[in-house]
Tab-separated table of C-alpha atoms and ligand atoms in Angstrom:
chain	number	residue	atom	x	y	z
R	1	UNK	CA	-60.631	24.613	26.239
R	2	UNK	CA	-60.537	21.489	28.127
R	3	UNK	CA	-57.064	19.784	29.159
R	4	UNK	CA	-57.357	17.261	26.093
R	5	UNK	CA	-57.782	20.141	23.354
R	6	UNK	CA	-54.933	21.777	24.018
R	7	UNK	CA	-52.623	18.481	24.114
R	8	UNK	CA	-51.930	18.881	27.633
R	9	UNK	CA	-52.954	15.690	28.532
R	10	UNK	CA	-52.583	15.038	32.293
R	11	UNK	CA	-49.266	16.950	31.935
R	12	UNK	CA	-48.824	19.545	34.794
R	13	UNK	CA	-48.181	23.147	34.482
R	14	UNK	CA	-44.692	22.273	36.437
R	15	UNK	CA	-44.162	19.756	33.837
R	16	UNK	CA	-45.093	22.360	30.836
R	17	UNK	CA	-42.967	24.827	32.456
R	18	UNK	CA	-40.028	22.314	32.927
R	19	UNK	CA	-40.090	21.008	29.289
R	20	UNK	CA	-40.262	24.798	27.916
R	21	UNK	CA	-37.378	25.881	30.268
R	22	UNK	CA	-35.088	22.918	28.929
R	23	UNK	CA	-35.900	23.427	25.155
R	24	UNK	CA	-35.303	27.336	25.781
R	25	UNK	CA	-32.061	26.281	27.319
R	26	UNK	CA	-31.147	23.905	25.016
R	27	UNK	CA	-31.862	26.043	21.852
R	28	UNK	CA	-29.646	29.110	23.517
R	29	UNK	CA	-26.844	26.742	23.362
R	30	UNK	CA	-26.237	25.461	19.901
R	31	UNK	CA	-23.016	23.773	18.961
R	32	UNK	CA	-21.805	22.131	16.189
R	33	UNK	CA	-21.497	18.294	15.660
R	34	UNK	CA	-19.306	16.365	18.411
R	35	UNK	CA	-19.124	19.606	20.114
R	36	UNK	CA	-22.155	19.824	21.883
R	37	UNK	CA	-20.475	20.106	25.298
R	38	UNK	CA	-22.921	22.139	27.013
R	39	UNK	CA	-25.905	20.672	25.732
R	40	UNK	CA	-24.947	17.322	27.161
R	41	UNK	CA	-24.109	19.119	30.594
R	42	UNK	CA	-27.522	20.220	30.785
R	43	UNK	CA	-28.893	16.997	30.122
R	44	UNK	CA	-26.785	15.084	32.093
R	45	UNK	CA	-28.095	17.866	34.960
R	46	UNK	CA	-31.641	16.984	34.397
R	47	UNK	CA	-31.164	13.511	34.523
R	48	UNK	CA	-29.531	13.484	37.339
R	49	UNK	CA	-32.140	16.094	39.639
R	50	UNK	CA	-34.549	13.656	37.891
R	51	UNK	CA	-33.090	10.336	39.356
R	52	UNK	CA	-32.491	8.640	36.191
R	53	UNK	CA	-29.042	7.178	35.289
R	54	UNK	CA	-27.023	7.414	32.382
R	55	UNK	CA	-23.968	7.065	30.283
R	56	UNK	CA	-22.432	9.971	28.920
R	57	UNK	CA	-19.230	10.830	26.706
R	58	UNK	CA	-20.816	8.291	23.851
R	59	UNK	CA	-19.167	9.050	20.486
R	60	UNK	CA	-17.914	12.352	22.600
R	61	UNK	CA	-21.007	13.744	23.713
R	62	UNK	CA	-23.729	11.503	23.255
R	63	UNK	CA	-26.242	10.274	25.928
R	64	UNK	CA	-27.886	7.217	26.948
R	65	UNK	CA	-30.499	7.658	29.797
R	66	UNK	CA	-32.417	4.399	30.631
R	67	UNK	CA	-35.539	3.148	32.818
R	68	UNK	CA	-36.585	-0.464	33.100
R	69	UNK	CA	-35.171	-3.850	33.242
R	70	UNK	CA	-32.461	-5.239	30.607
R	71	UNK	CA	-34.083	-7.718	28.739
R	72	UNK	CA	-37.772	-6.312	28.151
R	73	UNK	CA	-38.829	-4.692	25.076
R	74	UNK	CA	-37.066	-1.821	24.744
R	75	UNK	CA	-37.691	1.599	22.891
R	76	UNK	CA	-34.842	4.102	22.204
R	77	UNK	CA	-36.095	7.726	21.915
R	78	UNK	CA	-33.529	9.423	19.907
R	79	UNK	CA	-32.982	12.723	19.155
R	80	UNK	CA	-30.299	14.780	17.599
R	81	UNK	CA	-28.305	16.894	19.862
R	82	UNK	CA	-26.296	19.460	17.174
R	83	UNK	CA	-26.855	22.638	15.460
R	84	UNK	CA	-25.811	23.919	12.202
R	85	UNK	CA	-23.775	26.637	11.321
R	86	UNK	CA	-25.814	29.805	9.580
R	87	UNK	CA	-24.485	32.734	7.868
R	88	UNK	CA	-25.399	36.386	8.337
R	89	UNK	CA	-23.492	38.333	6.394
R	90	UNK	CA	-20.230	37.858	6.925
R	91	UNK	CA	-20.862	36.044	10.324
R	92	UNK	CA	-21.118	32.360	10.214
R	93	UNK	CA	-22.527	31.115	13.732
R	94	UNK	CA	-23.733	28.240	15.080
R	95	UNK	CA	-27.631	28.070	15.365
R	96	UNK	CA	-30.291	25.406	16.043
R	97	UNK	CA	-32.041	26.171	12.863
R	98	UNK	CA	-32.893	22.170	12.274
R	99	UNK	CA	-35.278	22.796	15.789
R	100	UNK	CA	-32.710	19.510	17.189
R	101	UNK	CA	-32.862	21.556	20.362
R	102	UNK	CA	-36.863	20.847	20.540
R	103	UNK	CA	-36.452	16.929	19.652
R	104	UNK	CA	-34.049	16.213	22.257
R	105	UNK	CA	-35.961	18.506	25.151
R	106	UNK	CA	-39.010	16.630	24.690
R	107	UNK	CA	-37.663	13.350	24.519
R	108	UNK	CA	-35.777	13.822	27.667
R	109	UNK	CA	-38.818	14.771	29.424
R	110	UNK	CA	-40.733	12.178	28.108
R	111	UNK	CA	-38.400	9.708	29.241
R	112	UNK	CA	-38.679	11.192	33.164
R	113	UNK	CA	-42.833	11.151	32.533
R	114	UNK	CA	-42.509	7.730	31.508
R	115	UNK	CA	-40.128	7.073	34.839
R	116	UNK	CA	-42.694	8.901	37.566
R	117	UNK	CA	-45.681	6.912	35.846
R	118	UNK	CA	-43.886	3.714	36.513
R	119	UNK	CA	-44.771	2.593	32.789
R	120	UNK	CA	-41.558	0.451	32.385
R	121	UNK	CA	-42.371	-1.218	35.477
R	122	UNK	CA	-45.885	-1.698	35.063
R	123	UNK	CA	-44.868	-3.451	31.485
R	124	UNK	CA	-41.890	-4.703	31.767
R	125	UNK	CA	-40.443	-3.253	29.331
R	126	UNK	CA	-37.406	-0.705	28.932
R	127	UNK	CA	-36.685	2.947	27.103
R	128	UNK	CA	-34.047	5.021	26.774
R	129	UNK	CA	-33.369	8.451	25.757
R	130	UNK	CA	-30.266	8.653	23.467
R	131	UNK	CA	-29.007	11.623	22.593
R	132	UNK	CA	-26.820	11.731	19.194
R	133	UNK	CA	-24.172	13.954	18.199
R	134	UNK	CA	-23.664	15.362	14.686
R	135	UNK	CA	-26.862	14.631	12.308
R	136	UNK	CA	-25.620	17.868	10.152
R	137	UNK	CA	-23.169	16.215	7.215
R	138	UNK	CA	-20.762	19.235	7.606
R	139	UNK	CA	-17.757	20.706	9.248
R	140	UNK	CA	-15.428	18.015	8.075
R	141	UNK	CA	-12.352	19.455	9.043
R	142	UNK	CA	-13.133	19.414	12.705
R	143	UNK	CA	-14.949	15.444	12.589
R	144	UNK	CA	-10.965	14.086	10.431
R	145	UNK	CA	-9.300	15.578	13.546
R	146	UNK	CA	-11.085	13.613	15.898
R	147	UNK	CA	-10.945	10.940	13.655
R	148	UNK	CA	-7.400	11.229	13.619
R	149	UNK	CA	-7.282	11.413	17.529
R	150	UNK	CA	-8.909	8.110	17.515
R	151	UNK	CA	-12.635	9.929	19.021
R	152	UNK	CA	-14.936	9.354	16.389
R	153	UNK	CA	-14.653	6.130	13.389
R	154	UNK	CA	-17.464	8.250	11.309
R	155	UNK	CA	-18.793	11.448	10.456
R	156	UNK	CA	-22.177	11.028	11.899
R	157	UNK	CA	-23.206	11.054	15.161
R	158	UNK	CA	-25.781	7.843	14.609
R	159	UNK	CA	-23.088	5.699	12.275
R	160	UNK	CA	-20.633	6.170	14.835
R	161	UNK	CA	-22.432	5.050	17.434
R	162	UNK	CA	-23.771	2.258	15.429
R	163	UNK	CA	-20.547	1.155	15.200
R	164	UNK	CA	-19.690	1.519	19.079
R	165	UNK	CA	-22.938	-0.765	19.828
R	166	UNK	CA	-24.913	1.825	21.450
R	167	UNK	CA	-27.973	0.699	19.555
R	168	UNK	CA	-27.495	-3.111	19.552
R	169	UNK	CA	-29.939	-4.072	22.626
R	170	UNK	CA	-32.838	-1.382	21.059
R	171	UNK	CA	-35.729	-2.974	19.801
R	172	UNK	CA	-37.251	0.066	18.352
R	173	UNK	CA	-36.675	3.520	17.489
R	174	UNK	CA	-39.049	6.596	17.702
R	175	UNK	CA	-38.071	9.849	17.013
R	176	UNK	CA	-39.333	13.423	15.572
R	177	UNK	CA	-38.385	16.266	13.340
R	178	UNK	CA	-39.644	19.835	12.685
R	179	UNK	CA	-40.366	19.806	8.886
R	180	UNK	CA	-43.079	22.514	8.514
R	181	UNK	CA	-44.198	26.132	9.846
R	182	UNK	CA	-46.837	26.966	11.664
R	183	UNK	CA	-50.618	27.306	10.426
R	184	UNK	CA	-50.007	24.562	8.194
R	185	UNK	CA	-50.621	20.629	8.879
R	186	UNK	CA	-50.120	19.723	12.246
R	187	UNK	CA	-48.033	16.152	11.650
R	188	UNK	CA	-46.600	13.912	8.973
R	189	UNK	CA	-46.026	10.586	9.074
R	190	UNK	CA	-44.602	7.922	7.071
R	191	UNK	CA	-42.701	10.288	5.016
R	192	UNK	CA	-39.557	8.635	3.215
R	193	UNK	CA	-36.043	10.377	3.346
R	194	UNK	CA	-33.472	10.130	0.473
R	195	UNK	CA	-30.016	8.484	0.994
R	196	UNK	CA	-27.078	9.870	-0.738
R	197	UNK	CA	-23.203	9.394	-1.145
R	198	UNK	CA	-20.219	11.228	-1.841
R	199	UNK	CA	-18.512	11.159	-4.760
R	200	UNK	CA	-14.977	12.847	-5.724
R	201	UNK	CA	-13.011	11.945	-8.993
R	202	UNK	CA	-9.716	13.272	-10.031
R	203	UNK	CA	-8.620	13.156	-13.110
R	204	UNK	CA	-5.016	13.023	-13.945
R	205	UNK	CA	-3.856	13.649	-17.173
R	206	UNK	CA	-0.255	15.648	-18.715
R	207	UNK	CA	0.957	19.092	-18.996
R	208	UNK	CA	2.148	20.654	-22.158
R	209	UNK	CA	2.363	23.654	-24.061
R	210	UNK	CA	-1.122	24.102	-25.219
R	211	UNK	CA	-0.320	26.403	-28.366
R	212	UNK	CA	3.085	24.618	-29.642
R	213	UNK	CA	2.319	20.993	-28.473
R	214	UNK	CA	-1.091	19.783	-26.936
R	215	UNK	CA	-0.440	16.589	-28.339
R	216	UNK	CA	2.575	15.942	-26.161
R	217	UNK	CA	-0.433	16.530	-23.191
R	218	UNK	CA	-3.808	14.595	-21.918
R	219	UNK	CA	-5.817	17.157	-20.978
R	220	UNK	CA	-7.610	16.454	-17.680
R	221	UNK	CA	-10.328	18.909	-18.340
R	222	UNK	CA	-11.217	16.554	-21.400
R	223	UNK	CA	-11.655	13.815	-19.228
R	224	UNK	CA	-14.057	15.688	-16.667
R	225	UNK	CA	-16.349	17.183	-19.398
R	226	UNK	CA	-17.078	13.681	-21.049
R	227	UNK	CA	-17.815	12.150	-17.634
R	228	UNK	CA	-20.091	15.201	-16.901
R	229	UNK	CA	-22.023	14.110	-20.393
R	230	UNK	CA	-21.607	10.341	-19.328
R	231	UNK	CA	-23.460	11.432	-15.907
R	232	UNK	CA	-26.183	13.628	-17.308
R	233	UNK	CA	-26.828	10.332	-19.689
R	234	UNK	CA	-27.159	8.103	-16.850
R	235	UNK	CA	-30.120	9.444	-15.448
R	236	UNK	CA	-32.042	7.658	-18.319
R	237	UNK	CA	-31.046	4.470	-16.684
R	238	UNK	CA	-32.868	4.445	-13.750
R	239	UNK	CA	-36.968	4.394	-13.472
R	240	UNK	CA	-38.324	7.855	-11.955
R	241	UNK	CA	-39.109	6.075	-8.130
R	242	UNK	CA	-35.464	5.831	-8.040
R	243	UNK	CA	-35.458	9.444	-6.864
R	244	UNK	CA	-32.055	9.857	-8.894
R	245	UNK	CA	-30.473	12.897	-8.603
R	246	UNK	CA	-27.160	13.701	-9.556
R	247	UNK	CA	-25.555	17.639	-9.771
R	248	UNK	CA	-21.824	16.996	-10.436
R	249	UNK	CA	-19.773	20.052	-10.181
R	250	UNK	CA	-16.041	20.779	-11.288
R	251	UNK	CA	-14.395	21.857	-8.221
R	252	UNK	CA	-11.073	22.210	-9.446
R	253	UNK	CA	-8.962	22.396	-12.741
R	254	UNK	CA	-5.795	23.916	-12.160
R	255	UNK	CA	-3.362	25.692	-14.733
R	256	UNK	CA	-3.419	28.468	-16.874
R	257	UNK	CA	-4.727	28.848	-20.480
R	258	UNK	CA	-1.770	28.368	-22.243
R	259	UNK	CA	-1.114	24.636	-20.471
R	260	UNK	CA	-2.932	21.782	-21.604
R	261	UNK	CA	-4.822	21.001	-17.911
R	262	UNK	CA	-2.923	18.189	-15.713
R	263	UNK	CA	-5.316	17.705	-13.627
R	264	UNK	CA	-9.354	18.464	-13.072
R	265	UNK	CA	-11.783	17.432	-9.974
R	266	UNK	CA	-15.338	16.735	-10.045
R	267	UNK	CA	-17.169	15.920	-7.013
R	268	UNK	CA	-21.134	15.060	-6.592
R	269	UNK	CA	-23.545	13.859	-4.157
R	270	UNK	CA	-25.889	11.166	-5.802
R	271	UNK	CA	-29.380	10.804	-4.236
R	272	UNK	CA	-31.653	7.644	-4.470
R	273	UNK	CA	-34.782	6.860	-2.586
R	274	UNK	CA	-34.056	3.153	-1.839
R	275	UNK	CA	-30.575	1.197	-0.973
R	276	UNK	CA	-30.872	-1.017	-4.149
R	277	UNK	CA	-31.154	2.190	-6.325
R	278	UNK	CA	-28.785	4.038	-4.498
R	279	UNK	CA	-25.807	1.204	-4.391
R	280	UNK	CA	-26.842	0.719	-8.369
R	281	UNK	CA	-26.541	4.134	-9.311
R	282	UNK	CA	-22.904	4.223	-7.421
R	283	UNK	CA	-21.844	1.401	-9.315
R	284	UNK	CA	-22.463	2.874	-12.679
R	285	UNK	CA	-21.159	5.934	-11.955
R	286	UNK	CA	-17.892	4.493	-11.184
R	287	UNK	CA	-18.099	2.603	-14.415
R	288	UNK	CA	-19.264	5.799	-16.268
R	289	UNK	CA	-16.400	8.438	-14.819
R	290	UNK	CA	-13.208	5.725	-15.329
R	291	UNK	CA	-14.239	4.390	-18.895
R	292	UNK	CA	-14.534	7.998	-19.799
R	293	UNK	CA	-11.137	8.838	-18.450
R	294	UNK	CA	-9.980	5.736	-20.589
R	295	UNK	CA	-11.366	6.674	-23.612
R	296	UNK	CA	-9.344	9.616	-23.694
R	297	UNK	CA	-5.965	7.961	-21.710
R	298	UNK	CA	-6.846	10.022	-18.446
R	299	UNK	CA	-6.126	7.993	-15.242
R	300	UNK	CA	-9.094	8.376	-12.749
R	301	UNK	CA	-9.182	8.317	-8.955
R	302	UNK	CA	-12.409	7.662	-7.488
R	303	UNK	CA	-13.040	8.772	-3.656
R	304	UNK	CA	-15.751	7.560	-1.649
R	305	UNK	CA	-17.408	9.441	1.409
R	306	UNK	CA	-20.025	7.586	3.108
R	307	UNK	CA	-23.731	9.349	3.455
R	308	UNK	CA	-26.581	8.801	4.621
R	309	UNK	CA	-29.197	5.291	3.672
R	310	UNK	CA	-32.400	6.113	2.509
R	311	UNK	CA	-34.910	6.196	5.170
R	312	UNK	CA	-38.174	4.012	5.316
R	313	UNK	CA	-40.491	3.919	8.245
R	314	UNK	CA	-41.856	0.872	10.282
R	315	UNK	CA	-45.218	0.449	9.002
R	316	UNK	CA	-46.201	-1.023	12.053
R	317	UNK	CA	-44.834	1.790	14.024
R	318	UNK	CA	-46.473	4.193	12.199
R	319	UNK	CA	-49.824	3.093	12.868
R	320	UNK	CA	-49.115	3.517	16.719
R	321	UNK	CA	-47.811	6.534	16.334
R	322	UNK	CA	-51.061	7.909	13.739
R	323	UNK	CA	-53.484	6.550	16.586
R	324	UNK	CA	-51.907	8.832	18.764
R	325	UNK	CA	-51.859	11.568	16.589
R	326	UNK	CA	-55.658	10.995	16.158
R	327	UNK	CA	-56.510	11.513	20.058
R	328	UNK	CA	-54.859	15.131	19.102
R	329	UNK	CA	-56.148	16.702	15.717
R	330	UNK	CA	-57.779	15.721	12.580
R	331	UNK	CA	-56.900	13.405	10.048
R	332	UNK	CA	-56.655	16.019	7.739
R	333	UNK	CA	-54.275	17.735	9.868
R	334	UNK	CA	-51.751	14.452	9.244
R	335	UNK	CA	-49.774	14.458	6.066
R	336	UNK	CA	-48.542	11.346	5.091
R	337	UNK	CA	-46.182	9.506	2.440
R	338	UNK	CA	-44.296	11.879	1.650
R	339	UNK	CA	-41.109	11.021	-0.775
R	340	UNK	CA	-38.523	13.915	0.466
R	341	UNK	CA	-35.648	14.527	-1.174
R	342	UNK	CA	-33.962	15.299	1.875
R	343	UNK	CA	-31.779	13.132	4.002
R	344	UNK	CA	-30.806	11.801	7.924
R	345	UNK	CA	-28.789	9.450	9.277
R	346	UNK	CA	-32.143	8.365	10.927
R	347	UNK	CA	-31.821	6.033	7.498
R	348	UNK	CA	-29.063	4.232	8.215
R	349	UNK	CA	-30.741	3.450	12.025
R	350	UNK	CA	-34.013	2.246	10.612
R	351	UNK	CA	-32.027	-0.205	8.131
R	352	UNK	CA	-31.065	-1.851	11.370
R	353	UNK	CA	-33.830	-1.189	13.694
R	354	UNK	CA	-37.705	-0.512	13.400
R	355	UNK	CA	-37.796	3.332	13.245
R	356	UNK	CA	-40.348	6.152	12.999
R	357	UNK	CA	-39.360	9.815	12.822
R	358	UNK	CA	-42.552	11.632	12.790
R	359	UNK	CA	-42.662	15.155	11.541
R	360	UNK	CA	-44.430	18.001	13.317
R	361	UNK	CA	-44.918	21.783	12.467
R	362	UNK	CA	-44.353	25.278	14.336
R	363	UNK	CA	-41.838	26.881	13.037
R	364	UNK	CA	-41.186	30.355	11.978
R	365	UNK	CA	-38.894	31.298	8.870
R	366	UNK	CA	-36.905	28.973	7.375
R	367	UNK	CA	-35.359	25.518	8.743
R	368	UNK	CA	-32.132	25.801	7.954
R	369	UNK	CA	-31.626	29.148	8.007
R	370	UNK	CA	-30.807	32.223	10.225
R	371	UNK	CA	-34.025	33.373	10.655
R	372	UNK	CA	-35.476	30.306	12.456
R	373	UNK	CA	-37.638	29.973	15.498
R	374	UNK	CA	-40.586	27.992	17.587
R	375	UNK	CA	-43.549	29.735	16.813
R	376	UNK	CA	-46.041	27.126	17.915
R	377	UNK	CA	-44.508	25.999	21.097
R	378	UNK	CA	-48.381	24.023	21.741
R	379	UNK	CA	-47.314	21.804	18.742
R	380	UNK	CA	-43.576	21.814	18.792
R	381	UNK	CA	-43.449	20.726	22.294
R	382	UNK	CA	-46.590	19.472	23.843
R	383	UNK	CA	-48.206	17.622	21.422
R	384	UNK	CA	-44.692	15.916	20.216
R	385	UNK	CA	-44.209	15.031	23.549
R	386	UNK	CA	-48.090	13.627	23.955
R	387	UNK	CA	-47.613	11.223	20.747
R	388	UNK	CA	-44.159	10.264	21.514
R	389	UNK	CA	-45.289	9.496	25.456
R	390	UNK	CA	-48.545	7.391	24.423
R	391	UNK	CA	-46.937	5.612	21.293
R	392	UNK	CA	-44.574	3.637	23.915
R	393	UNK	CA	-46.857	3.261	26.289
R	394	UNK	CA	-49.320	1.725	23.826
R	395	UNK	CA	-46.224	-0.184	22.824
R	396	UNK	CA	-45.137	-1.554	26.156
R	397	UNK	CA	-48.445	-2.213	27.106
R	398	UNK	CA	-49.408	-4.810	24.226
R	399	UNK	CA	-46.533	-7.519	23.077
R	400	UNK	CA	-48.257	-7.701	19.269
R	401	UNK	CA	-47.176	-4.329	18.475
R	402	UNK	CA	-43.747	-4.779	19.606
R	403	UNK	CA	-41.866	-5.547	16.144
R	404	UNK	CA	-38.285	-6.465	16.205
R	405	UNK	CA	-35.932	-7.069	13.190
R	406	UNK	CA	-34.765	-10.690	13.724
R	407	UNK	CA	-31.969	-9.829	11.134
R	408	UNK	CA	-29.930	-7.228	13.247
R	409	UNK	CA	-26.800	-8.966	13.401
R	410	UNK	CA	-26.832	-10.250	9.957
R	411	UNK	CA	-27.831	-6.649	8.643
R	412	UNK	CA	-25.212	-4.893	10.985
R	413	UNK	CA	-22.514	-6.950	9.333
R	414	UNK	CA	-23.488	-5.750	5.896
R	415	UNK	CA	-24.211	-2.131	7.112
R	416	UNK	CA	-20.079	-1.998	8.676
R	417	UNK	CA	-19.043	-3.272	5.738
R	418	UNK	CA	-20.372	-2.102	2.757
R	419	UNK	CA	-21.807	0.831	4.204
R	420	UNK	CA	-19.579	1.965	6.554
R	421	UNK	CA	-16.783	0.162	4.577
R	422	UNK	CA	-15.460	-0.527	8.125
R	423	UNK	CA	-12.556	-3.238	6.540
R	424	UNK	CA	-11.498	-0.859	3.763
R	425	UNK	CA	-10.046	1.374	6.328
V	501	ZN	ZN1	-30.749	19.858	9.234
V	502	ZN	ZN1	-32.353	18.144	11.599
């Protein structure tokens, strides 16, 4: 087998070892969002050792390492830093079961290779590695505390970094995510991710004796129950391509059987495939629960938590990525255009800046479970590195591939105001 077939490209044995060492070191120190202190230290040491300047402590633990001249076309290699919490019987512990340690190691080593090969100097471009904390939407208590202390403004790393201007000078984003077991197709391109928002509705009625005087009370559960029906009917009001998913749960309904319930709480995610459908569904939901409550004389309060935007990939960059993949594998080993029900904060970035997140296989066990491992290191680390490196090189070498978002400022203003609700806080 020649080196090209192995996906080795011109990577030396030492470079391959270094990438695996970094990947294994990061995999061995899983940390939850905004607490990726040891992982950040490992990356900082890596850039120090390789003479690459970087900013650290961005949104608590994030890192931005850059090569090339400011003002040139600027590509960001974006990777997630955080782990998940998994459960094994009674024990819960942080674990890299979403493969974020792989993306981080690969993108860091790709930046180092690009520097050593002088790609930024040769082309007049700029490349940054941006490690973002807290992609997984979990552990709200810790994040609420960090918010109170003024360390973060938003619960997702990329949202917080966007609000602090970390991406303001970036022209396009290249990222990757593990997405399948070893043995299957090697890559996927141009998949979409759903967007979501979180709704919590508090129905407030009036308690009274359920036998002697129910008419003196107002049953909060009746309001919630009517709203559950209304929400189910809402699913008919958007077309199938909207990908609307609504799964409300009654998370609390206090009281005992001889008391008319005073309060009931309904919570749900609302998911949809495009921002327009998601915002429309959010409005319909609010109208539905408010009026179901009103119909029975029950007060409602809606508490909104911002989720992630739907993700649509840049077609132009996808084409470049696709061409690099075909240097390494056959067309039928690349899955295309999957409409995924999963979400990620790459959706928020993709709304503002042309972005791709190509998928790669190589997992063993199940993603997001306690039995996850990397089975195919050749694909997970080396072919992906090659795709990312060659994509950057191709874009920087050909100005016709250098897409930008001319509406960045306008879109960012809308994003901060309407999506993150900056002025509502
Ligand atoms: Zn995940
Ligand atoms: Zn993930």
